């Protein structure tokens, strides 16, 4: 009985981990059929989730909300899975305008999608919301990183093989000079930094970052200060697998907030058909544990099964 | 509507290629024959002629033309031969690589095309020059011009008809605040001008005029001609009243002293198969002479004949 209670508690907890164990729940309904006392005992045993007002039993509001979130993880991932990738990206970007998602989602989408994919997302955005994503970002987001964000989301980068190596070297030097002379707060609004990061092709930027490291003895990320927007931009352009692997890791951390946990669904859904193998390898190398083991341990039910299938277990 | 006139029935591409070959042979060039063919074919037909000529005579038509004719006539024919999308990509590149970026050309291309037309120009630009148009504009223009041109070129604008009247009022006020402070290069002016849809922008300017009894372009007039303000006004006009804008450009070229053949060529060549008819009609009411008369007055020789053929003589 104790075991059953424990597994039911775990199934119903909506706590730590992700998702709910639908199978265990359904099994318990069968097992405890016509046994209201079992349920009553379970409720009084399950402190923190059920309480009493006088003699009336009630669920903790907090718990109900958490449970709702965890139940809907499977629904969300299924809806997203069926959706066209452009619509997905458009909706995720729209969430940022209304502050329910952090701005880093825009950096992620603008920098890790191909030019065609980003264009598609922009078209979907227009069809869904009757505004261009550029006008919404420029209008709704008034932070120090706004200019960079508008530039990133406007980009329609060249994707061909040609790279002007001399220009890449020159721009690596130029970036070094700007970094040296700017205060780290000013860096994010610097015209040259924004120009280079938002207009150059990804191949060109990778070459630029490589030259930067050779010139200054350290990767550019180390010189960007605590500038989250700049850091994420460089990472997404230069080493997207690393960026995604780290986003997954943050989602699994103890005490991760709601948007961080949402990243798990977003990353796996959006990368499943793109570079999931590379992300898995990077994750394993970086954190010493296999992604599928992490998922198996920390997620439940149909949500877990879906994630495991998507990462190609 | 186009002013381009095509004979009915139109000769086959092979016949046209033969006519051109005949025009090139022997001493000198039969320019009239060249004009009779090239100035009276649409983009698709010109393309077929290029292909037929090359197949038949094993040399590139453009190269031959460049060696046969010269000066303003040659420049006009060269620009005319391409289809509108490729032409604009080429002209944008020429404008960007100029010693000082030729901003009216970039503004025109960025502002009179629909979002998808501009996108096509950018795609062709990438395939021709192995850079994105945005990165070239950003790396060649400087200061306020860079901000403005990059924003105008880089935004994939929403082209729908919806208008938000409250927003129009708010943004008219924002524009007024910036203008009264003389902050013509304000980020807000650039944001509104470059990201809002044509319909929304027009509504905003209407609110501005209602509130201040002055059109926004008049409000932006300064006593001392300031290139940046000229650029702003051009952008405003191109985004909202392009016919009037081009009519004014033509009138300035043809009725003031001195002569800017490149600008004249640009307007005629870029609009002959688009909307030169409306521009012509407006010109006539404003200049008290027909466009043909004005062009004949200020140009001569083959260049004049070519332009007149395009204008619809």
XYZ file of C-alpha atoms in Angstrom:
626
model
C 0.000 0.000 0.000
C 2.799 2.305 0.906
C 4.388 1.677 -2.482
C 1.127 2.358 -4.276
C 0.665 5.570 -2.347
C 4.166 6.637 -3.152
C 3.829 5.969 -6.844
C 0.451 7.666 -6.925
C 1.906 10.626 -5.111
C 4.694 10.711 -7.633
C 2.191 10.382 -10.488
C 0.082 13.202 -9.135
C 2.808 15.420 -7.839
C 3.376 17.760 -10.726
C 6.485 18.350 -8.722
C 10.157 18.308 -9.776
C 10.193 16.293 -13.001
C 7.949 17.071 -15.896
C 4.599 15.745 -16.937
C 2.285 13.330 -15.154
C 2.192 9.555 -15.106
C -1.166 8.999 -16.759
C -0.891 5.213 -16.704
C -0.351 4.955 -12.955
C -3.235 7.327 -12.339
C -5.621 5.365 -14.504
C -4.511 2.147 -12.809
C -5.233 3.598 -9.383
C -8.736 4.558 -10.441
C -9.306 0.911 -11.253
C -7.701 -0.295 -8.049
C -9.473 2.069 -5.697
C -12.808 1.701 -7.356
C -15.614 2.157 -4.878
C -13.135 2.754 -2.034
C -13.646 6.327 -0.913
C -11.749 5.616 2.320
C -8.579 4.819 0.379
C -8.841 8.124 -1.401
C -9.613 9.917 1.833
C -6.543 8.424 3.495
C -4.463 9.309 0.488
C -5.588 12.932 0.621
C -4.843 13.364 4.322
C -1.485 11.704 3.789
C -0.564 13.960 0.905
C 0.373 17.094 2.820
C 1.199 20.201 0.908
C -1.288 19.238 -1.755
C -4.496 18.815 0.179
C -5.596 20.841 3.121
C -8.640 21.519 5.215
C -10.778 24.570 5.821
C -12.406 23.632 9.073
C -13.680 20.193 8.241
C -13.922 20.773 4.494
C -11.138 19.199 2.441
C -9.698 21.240 -0.369
C -6.831 21.172 -2.823
C -4.088 23.706 -2.449
C -4.509 26.302 -5.203
C -0.818 26.269 -5.855
C -0.895 22.516 -6.371
C -3.852 22.719 -8.733
C -1.987 25.199 -10.891
C 1.130 23.076 -10.956
C -0.884 20.001 -11.801
C -2.614 21.847 -14.607
C 0.764 22.840 -16.048
C 2.122 19.335 -15.832
C -0.977 17.758 -17.363
C -0.798 20.151 -20.272
C 2.833 19.414 -21.095
C 1.771 16.413 -23.160
C -1.041 18.338 -24.826
C 1.331 21.158 -25.702
C 4.006 18.969 -27.132
C 1.460 17.141 -29.307
C -0.076 20.337 -30.629
C 3.377 21.766 -31.329
C 4.459 18.535 -32.983
C 1.577 18.713 -35.429
C 1.987 22.427 -36.151
C 3.977 23.719 -39.067
C 7.444 24.814 -37.852
C 6.820 28.346 -39.127
C 3.676 28.690 -37.053
C 5.511 27.330 -34.025
C 8.300 29.856 -34.351
C 5.830 32.688 -34.975
C 3.827 31.844 -31.857
C 6.916 31.490 -29.684
C 8.165 34.887 -30.850
C 4.755 36.393 -30.195
C 4.841 35.122 -26.619
C 7.945 37.233 -26.069
C 6.092 40.430 -27.017
C 3.656 39.777 -24.220
C 6.390 38.999 -21.757
C 5.426 35.434 -21.092
C 8.665 34.215 -22.656
C 12.138 35.699 -22.198
C 13.669 37.677 -25.075
C 16.317 34.981 -25.510
C 13.699 32.967 -27.405
C 13.801 35.564 -30.151
C 17.585 35.398 -30.255
C 17.329 31.613 -30.425
C 14.868 31.605 -33.295
C 16.477 34.437 -35.241
C 19.958 32.930 -35.002
C 19.511 29.174 -35.229
C 16.994 28.978 -38.072
C 18.099 29.111 -41.697
C 17.250 32.234 -43.662
C 14.368 30.414 -45.349
C 13.018 29.095 -42.040
C 13.187 32.541 -40.438
C 11.456 34.073 -43.455
C 8.722 31.434 -43.196
C 8.319 32.219 -39.501
C 8.000 35.906 -40.335
C 5.341 35.201 -42.935
C 3.440 33.002 -40.486
C 3.712 35.780 -37.907
C 2.143 38.244 -40.321
C -0.645 35.848 -41.217
C -1.398 35.136 -37.561
C -1.022 38.545 -36.017
C -1.441 41.123 -38.818
C 1.835 42.776 -37.932
C 5.379 42.131 -38.970
C 7.541 40.650 -36.224
C 10.019 43.516 -36.772
C 7.413 46.158 -36.029
C 6.244 44.342 -32.921
C 9.741 43.812 -31.550
C 10.653 47.451 -32.267
C 7.449 48.671 -30.633
C 6.999 46.362 -27.627
C 10.538 45.799 -26.508
C 12.230 48.921 -25.236
C 15.353 47.658 -23.546
C 19.045 48.214 -24.054
C 19.115 45.147 -26.288
C 16.198 46.248 -28.493
C 18.335 47.405 -31.407
C 20.220 44.127 -31.476
C 16.970 42.177 -31.294
C 15.352 44.119 -34.136
C 18.486 43.618 -36.221
C 18.550 39.883 -35.517
C 14.906 39.356 -36.346
C 15.178 41.434 -39.556
C 18.097 39.444 -40.847
C 18.006 37.672 -44.180
C 21.539 36.391 -44.238
C 23.515 35.200 -47.235
C 23.916 31.455 -46.905
C 26.351 30.661 -49.678
C 29.866 29.310 -49.274
C 31.761 32.502 -50.030
C 33.578 34.122 -47.134
C 35.790 37.179 -47.393
C 38.525 36.088 -45.011
C 40.261 39.451 -44.985
C 37.030 41.154 -44.037
C 36.448 38.545 -41.312
C 39.903 39.295 -39.896
C 39.298 43.011 -40.129
C 35.966 42.705 -38.346
C 37.499 40.515 -35.638
C 39.956 43.314 -35.020
C 37.210 45.926 -35.114
C 35.198 43.970 -32.563
C 38.235 43.723 -30.337
C 38.722 47.476 -30.476
C 35.101 48.202 -29.680
C 35.158 45.765 -26.766
C 38.274 47.367 -25.366
C 36.998 50.910 -25.611
C 33.325 50.433 -24.688
C 31.944 50.015 -21.257
C 30.281 46.597 -21.173
C 26.889 48.259 -20.795
C 27.388 50.259 -23.967
C 28.585 47.284 -25.976
C 25.111 46.022 -26.734
C 24.141 49.284 -28.406
C 27.317 49.710 -30.382
C 26.547 50.191 -34.101
C 29.484 48.133 -35.339
C 28.730 45.216 -33.043
C 25.105 45.218 -34.124
C 25.998 45.601 -37.795
C 28.434 42.706 -37.772
C 26.308 40.340 -35.717
C 23.039 40.999 -37.512
C 24.064 41.274 -41.163
C 27.042 39.015 -41.797
C 26.494 35.458 -42.957
C 26.900 32.729 -40.340
C 29.931 31.303 -42.115
C 31.512 34.731 -42.102
C 30.780 35.159 -38.403
C 32.235 31.778 -37.511
C 35.403 32.802 -39.329
C 35.345 36.147 -37.524
C 34.995 34.474 -34.125
C 37.846 32.121 -34.986
C 40.099 35.043 -35.917
C 39.068 36.834 -32.741
C 40.263 33.903 -30.671
C 43.572 33.787 -32.527
C 44.067 37.521 -32.156
C 43.129 37.877 -28.510
C 43.909 34.490 -27.089
C 40.382 33.869 -25.867
C 36.937 33.265 -27.336
C 34.846 36.362 -27.857
C 32.186 35.161 -25.402
C 34.619 35.744 -22.562
C 35.010 39.389 -23.507
C 31.349 40.190 -23.859
C 30.833 40.740 -20.165
C 27.553 39.846 -18.530
C 25.665 40.771 -21.672
C 23.174 37.942 -21.924
C 21.808 39.021 -25.287
C 25.256 39.231 -26.878
C 26.384 35.970 -25.319
C 23.328 34.126 -26.574
C 23.671 35.655 -30.032
C 27.278 34.526 -30.394
C 26.521 31.088 -29.013
C 23.501 30.525 -31.233
C 25.420 31.529 -34.327
C 28.705 29.831 -33.531
C 27.770 26.719 -31.564
C 24.023 26.122 -31.665
C 24.294 22.536 -30.394
C 26.035 23.843 -27.292
C 23.390 26.515 -26.820
C 20.588 23.962 -27.028
C 22.349 21.486 -24.784
C 22.751 24.199 -22.143
C 19.115 25.271 -22.469
C 18.063 21.679 -21.797
C 20.365 21.508 -18.810
C 18.891 24.666 -17.303
C 15.403 23.195 -17.689
C 16.409 20.158 -15.627
C 18.003 22.166 -12.837
C 16.513 22.200 -9.381
C 14.189 25.166 -9.016
C 14.037 25.958 -12.731
C 11.363 28.538 -13.464
C 8.399 28.061 -15.784
C 9.965 29.552 -18.952
C 13.132 27.516 -18.442
C 11.109 24.336 -18.138
C 9.189 25.242 -21.277
C 12.531 25.269 -23.103
C 12.701 21.513 -22.817
C 9.640 21.061 -25.027
C 10.668 23.876 -27.355
C 14.219 22.704 -27.918
C 13.359 19.079 -28.461
C 10.410 19.757 -30.763
C 12.233 22.344 -32.846
C 15.484 20.404 -33.192
C 14.190 16.824 -33.423
C 14.421 16.860 -37.212
C 17.455 19.121 -37.457
C 20.496 18.533 -35.258
C 19.269 16.348 -32.387
C 22.125 13.858 -32.768
C 24.674 16.616 -32.395
C 22.815 18.067 -29.418
C 22.768 14.672 -27.713
C 26.495 14.238 -28.207
C 27.218 17.739 -26.974
C 24.986 17.233 -23.961
C 26.721 14.004 -23.056
C 30.143 15.576 -23.389
C 29.224 18.689 -21.466
C 27.258 17.187 -18.584
C 28.541 13.636 -18.398
C 25.135 12.055 -18.648
C 23.090 10.836 -21.591
C 20.135 12.998 -22.519
C 17.815 10.006 -22.709
C 18.754 9.018 -19.168
C 18.038 12.532 -17.952
C 14.662 12.466 -19.629
C 13.814 8.995 -18.345
C 14.691 9.981 -14.804
C 12.999 13.351 -14.659
C 9.909 13.212 -16.807
C 6.723 11.187 -16.640
C 3.993 9.577 -18.654
C 3.125 10.285 -22.247
C 5.215 13.453 -22.153
C 8.278 11.374 -21.382
C 7.501 8.845 -24.093
C 7.090 11.596 -26.660
C 10.372 13.259 -25.732
C 12.254 9.992 -25.920
C 10.837 9.229 -29.345
C 11.649 12.705 -30.602
C 15.276 12.547 -29.531
C 15.576 9.315 -31.398
C 16.132 6.841 -28.660
C 0.389 51.267 -65.930
C 3.340 50.678 -68.171
C 4.196 53.019 -71.018
C 6.087 50.246 -72.750
C 4.535 49.512 -76.123
C 4.931 46.125 -77.719
C 4.015 45.401 -81.340
C 1.235 42.960 -82.006
C 2.090 40.398 -83.216
C 5.523 40.434 -81.639
C 8.393 38.887 -83.616
C 10.011 35.727 -82.311
C 13.111 35.956 -80.143
C 15.176 34.502 -82.978
C 13.956 37.160 -85.412
C 14.773 39.833 -82.864
C 18.228 38.386 -82.245
C 18.864 38.452 -85.978
C 17.739 42.086 -86.219
C 20.102 43.017 -83.428
C 22.955 41.102 -85.035
C 22.348 43.012 -88.252
C 22.351 46.279 -86.294
C 25.794 45.462 -84.890
C 27.401 44.397 -88.124
C 29.527 46.493 -90.369
C 30.715 49.977 -89.599
C 29.082 51.609 -86.620
C 25.837 50.534 -85.093
C 22.272 50.904 -86.274
C 21.000 52.372 -83.002
C 17.510 52.962 -84.358
C 17.165 49.264 -85.123
C 18.431 48.409 -81.647
C 15.912 50.716 -80.058
C 13.122 49.440 -82.297
C 13.656 45.973 -80.868
C 14.831 46.397 -77.286
C 12.676 49.345 -76.267
C 9.543 47.530 -77.336
C 9.830 44.178 -75.612
C 8.789 43.180 -72.106
C 11.064 41.515 -69.579
C 10.210 37.960 -70.572
C 10.738 38.744 -74.244
C 14.056 40.483 -73.578
C 15.225 37.433 -71.698
C 14.318 35.174 -74.610
C 16.170 37.488 -76.990
C 19.298 37.291 -74.822
C 19.129 33.510 -74.833
C 18.418 33.276 -78.578
C 21.246 35.702 -79.395
C 23.747 33.791 -77.310
C 22.732 30.432 -78.733
C 22.850 31.688 -82.281
C 25.951 33.842 -82.234
C 27.972 32.350 -79.361
C 28.510 35.665 -77.592
C 26.738 37.453 -74.762
C 24.300 40.100 -75.994
C 25.191 42.487 -73.174
C 28.899 42.282 -73.910
C 28.252 43.032 -77.547
C 26.034 45.983 -76.715
C 28.648 47.389 -74.369
C 31.207 47.328 -77.155
C 28.863 48.827 -79.734
C 27.444 51.824 -77.905
C 28.562 54.088 -75.107
C 27.697 56.914 -72.779
C 24.264 57.610 -71.362
C 22.625 55.589 -74.130
C 24.659 52.515 -73.253
C 23.996 52.865 -69.537
C 20.276 53.186 -70.177
C 20.110 50.152 -72.473
C 22.212 48.092 -70.045
C 19.856 48.810 -67.181
C 16.797 48.308 -69.310
C 17.661 44.860 -70.637
C 17.402 43.083 -67.283
C 14.078 42.092 -65.745
C 12.849 44.440 -63.014
C 14.055 42.281 -60.129
C 17.592 41.752 -61.409
C 17.765 45.359 -62.553
C 17.008 46.635 -59.078
C 19.541 44.290 -57.516
C 22.211 45.549 -59.922
C 21.290 49.186 -59.419
C 21.278 48.733 -55.665
C 24.765 47.293 -55.820
C 26.012 50.172 -57.974
C 24.446 52.648 -55.559
C 26.011 50.951 -52.543
C 29.483 50.678 -54.022
C 29.475 54.333 -55.024
C 32.022 56.489 -53.231
C 29.184 57.820 -51.127
C 26.181 55.537 -51.026
C 23.648 56.838 -53.548
C 20.831 56.907 -51.012
C 17.878 57.878 -53.258
C 18.309 54.647 -55.237
C 18.319 52.511 -52.099
C 15.390 54.378 -50.624
C 13.368 53.987 -53.802
C 14.043 50.284 -54.067
C 13.393 49.666 -50.382
C 10.201 51.711 -50.227
C 8.223 51.349 -53.436
C 8.335 47.573 -53.680
C 5.948 45.338 -51.813
C 7.587 43.177 -49.151
C 7.698 40.182 -51.438
C 9.022 42.187 -54.414
C 11.794 43.573 -52.224
C 12.503 40.075 -50.987
C 12.959 38.882 -54.583
C 15.387 41.721 -55.218
C 17.326 40.712 -52.123
C 17.422 37.074 -53.170
C 18.777 37.951 -56.616
C 21.239 40.337 -54.977
C 22.579 37.494 -52.854
C 23.022 35.179 -55.805
C 24.795 37.886 -57.819
C 27.067 39.353 -55.185
C 27.472 36.609 -52.558
C 26.511 39.071 -49.842
C 23.152 40.091 -48.527
C 21.944 43.538 -49.543
C 21.572 44.376 -45.858
C 25.178 43.589 -45.054
C 26.442 45.652 -47.966
C 24.217 48.618 -47.117
C 25.261 48.407 -43.467
C 28.958 48.148 -44.186
C 29.071 50.947 -46.763
C 26.703 53.510 -45.305
C 27.631 55.356 -42.152
C 25.990 57.180 -39.276
C 22.369 58.178 -39.543
C 22.179 57.049 -43.151
C 23.193 53.577 -42.135
C 20.441 53.481 -39.503
C 17.796 54.649 -41.926
C 18.805 52.656 -44.994
C 19.390 49.454 -43.072
C 15.994 49.708 -41.372
C 14.217 50.430 -44.657
C 15.962 47.629 -46.558
C 15.976 45.065 -43.758
C 12.385 45.007 -42.592
C 10.015 42.459 -44.071
C 6.960 44.639 -43.697
C 3.377 43.544 -43.217
C 1.445 44.552 -46.328
C -2.118 44.252 -45.036
C -4.820 46.874 -44.971
C -5.647 46.862 -41.254
C -5.268 50.154 -39.445
C -5.140 50.797 -35.730
C -6.408 54.368 -35.336
C -5.327 54.758 -31.719
C -1.842 53.647 -32.633
C -1.798 56.065 -35.577
C -2.663 58.929 -33.242
C -0.007 57.889 -30.742
C 2.678 57.557 -33.368
C 1.722 60.852 -35.014
C 2.388 62.428 -31.639
C 5.724 60.625 -31.311
C 6.727 61.945 -34.725
C 5.693 65.442 -33.763
C 7.712 65.337 -30.558
C 10.831 64.296 -32.440
C 10.330 66.862 -35.202
C 9.706 69.803 -32.892
C 12.877 68.910 -31.028
C 14.708 68.810 -34.332
C 15.708 65.198 -33.651
C 15.271 64.067 -37.224
C 17.502 61.052 -36.766
C 15.479 59.823 -33.798
C 15.134 56.068 -33.449
C 11.384 56.491 -33.201
C 11.072 58.254 -36.542
C 13.144 55.543 -38.168
C 11.211 52.793 -36.406
C 7.818 54.084 -37.479
C 8.894 54.868 -41.009
C 10.604 51.557 -41.611
C 8.475 49.003 -39.771
C 4.855 50.097 -40.063
C 2.739 48.881 -42.970
C 1.891 51.308 -45.756
C -1.729 51.541 -44.627
C -0.788 52.161 -41.004
C 1.830 54.710 -42.002
C -0.617 56.594 -44.185
C -3.109 56.670 -41.305
C -0.392 58.014 -39.019
C 0.510 60.783 -41.452
C -3.167 61.655 -41.844
C -3.486 62.002 -38.074
C -0.394 64.158 -38.118
C -1.857 66.442 -40.744
C -5.201 66.671 -38.902
C -3.456 67.572 -35.686
C -0.993 70.098 -37.033
C -2.516 71.421 -40.249
C 0.717 70.615 -41.987
C 1.775 67.554 -43.928
C 4.666 65.690 -42.413
C 6.901 66.298 -45.398
C 6.314 70.047 -45.115
C 7.046 69.813 -41.403
C 10.346 68.161 -42.269
C 11.434 70.968 -44.552
C 14.397 72.778 -43.199
C 15.761 76.037 -44.377
C 19.200 74.574 -44.907
C 19.154 71.491 -47.144
C 20.244 68.631 -44.986
C 20.900 65.382 -46.833
C 19.460 63.223 -44.088
C 16.194 65.134 -43.958
C 16.026 64.922 -47.740
C 16.414 61.170 -47.366
C 13.639 61.043 -44.745
C 11.276 62.970 -46.966
C 12.099 60.746 -49.924
C 11.395 57.684 -47.810
C 8.085 59.103 -46.598
C 7.014 59.976 -50.134
C 8.127 56.667 -51.593
C 6.264 54.750 -48.912
C 3.016 56.657 -49.259
C 2.760 58.595 -52.556
C 5.318 57.123 -54.960
C 3.737 58.527 -58.130
C 3.979 62.066 -56.808
C 7.520 61.429 -55.654
C 8.736 60.259 -59.051
C 6.879 63.021 -60.843
C 8.695 65.531 -58.665
C 12.041 63.850 -59.266
C 11.461 64.065 -63.027
C 10.360 67.653 -62.830
C 13.428 68.560 -60.821
C 15.691 66.869 -63.350
C 14.003 68.257 -66.422
C 13.110 71.771 -65.408
C 16.057 72.883 -63.375
C 19.423 73.817 -64.724
C 22.097 71.177 -65.079
C 21.269 67.580 -65.900
C 21.438 64.309 -64.032
C 21.207 61.670 -66.738
C 21.715 58.789 -64.309
C 18.687 59.842 -62.304
C 16.601 60.395 -65.437
C 17.591 56.999 -66.782
C 16.826 55.411 -63.463
C 13.287 56.758 -63.204
C 12.339 56.057 -66.827
C 13.912 52.609 -66.983
C 12.556 51.502 -63.619
C 9.015 52.619 -64.343
C 8.458 52.144 -68.079
C 7.091 48.651 -67.508
C 5.422 49.531 -64.249
C 3.634 52.836 -63.675
C 5.235 55.467 -65.880
C 1.839 56.229 -67.403
C 0.484 57.662 -64.141
C 3.709 59.523 -63.513
C 3.565 60.936 -67.039
C -0.015 62.137 -66.604
C 0.774 63.855 -63.333
C 3.870 65.395 -64.875
C 1.832 66.910 -67.657
C -0.606 68.630 -65.301
C 2.196 69.993 -63.190
C 4.824 70.919 -65.731
C 2.548 72.302 -68.405
C 4.206 70.168 -71.010
C 4.316 66.499 -71.790
C 7.079 64.338 -70.414
C 8.148 63.637 -73.992
C 8.542 67.338 -74.705
C 10.529 67.857 -71.506
C 12.833 64.919 -72.214
C 13.336 65.984 -75.834
C 14.305 69.441 -74.634
C 17.037 68.220 -72.345
C 18.443 65.165 -74.055
C 19.648 64.371 -77.506
C 20.708 61.662 -79.924
C 20.242 57.970 -79.323
C 19.819 58.495 -75.598
C 16.856 60.755 -76.251
C 15.372 58.354 -78.798
C 15.683 55.437 -76.411
C 14.017 57.286 -73.550
C 11.226 58.543 -75.789
C 10.613 55.008 -77.052
C 10.230 53.822 -73.452
C 8.022 56.720 -72.475
C 5.597 55.647 -75.171
C 6.323 57.588 -78.232
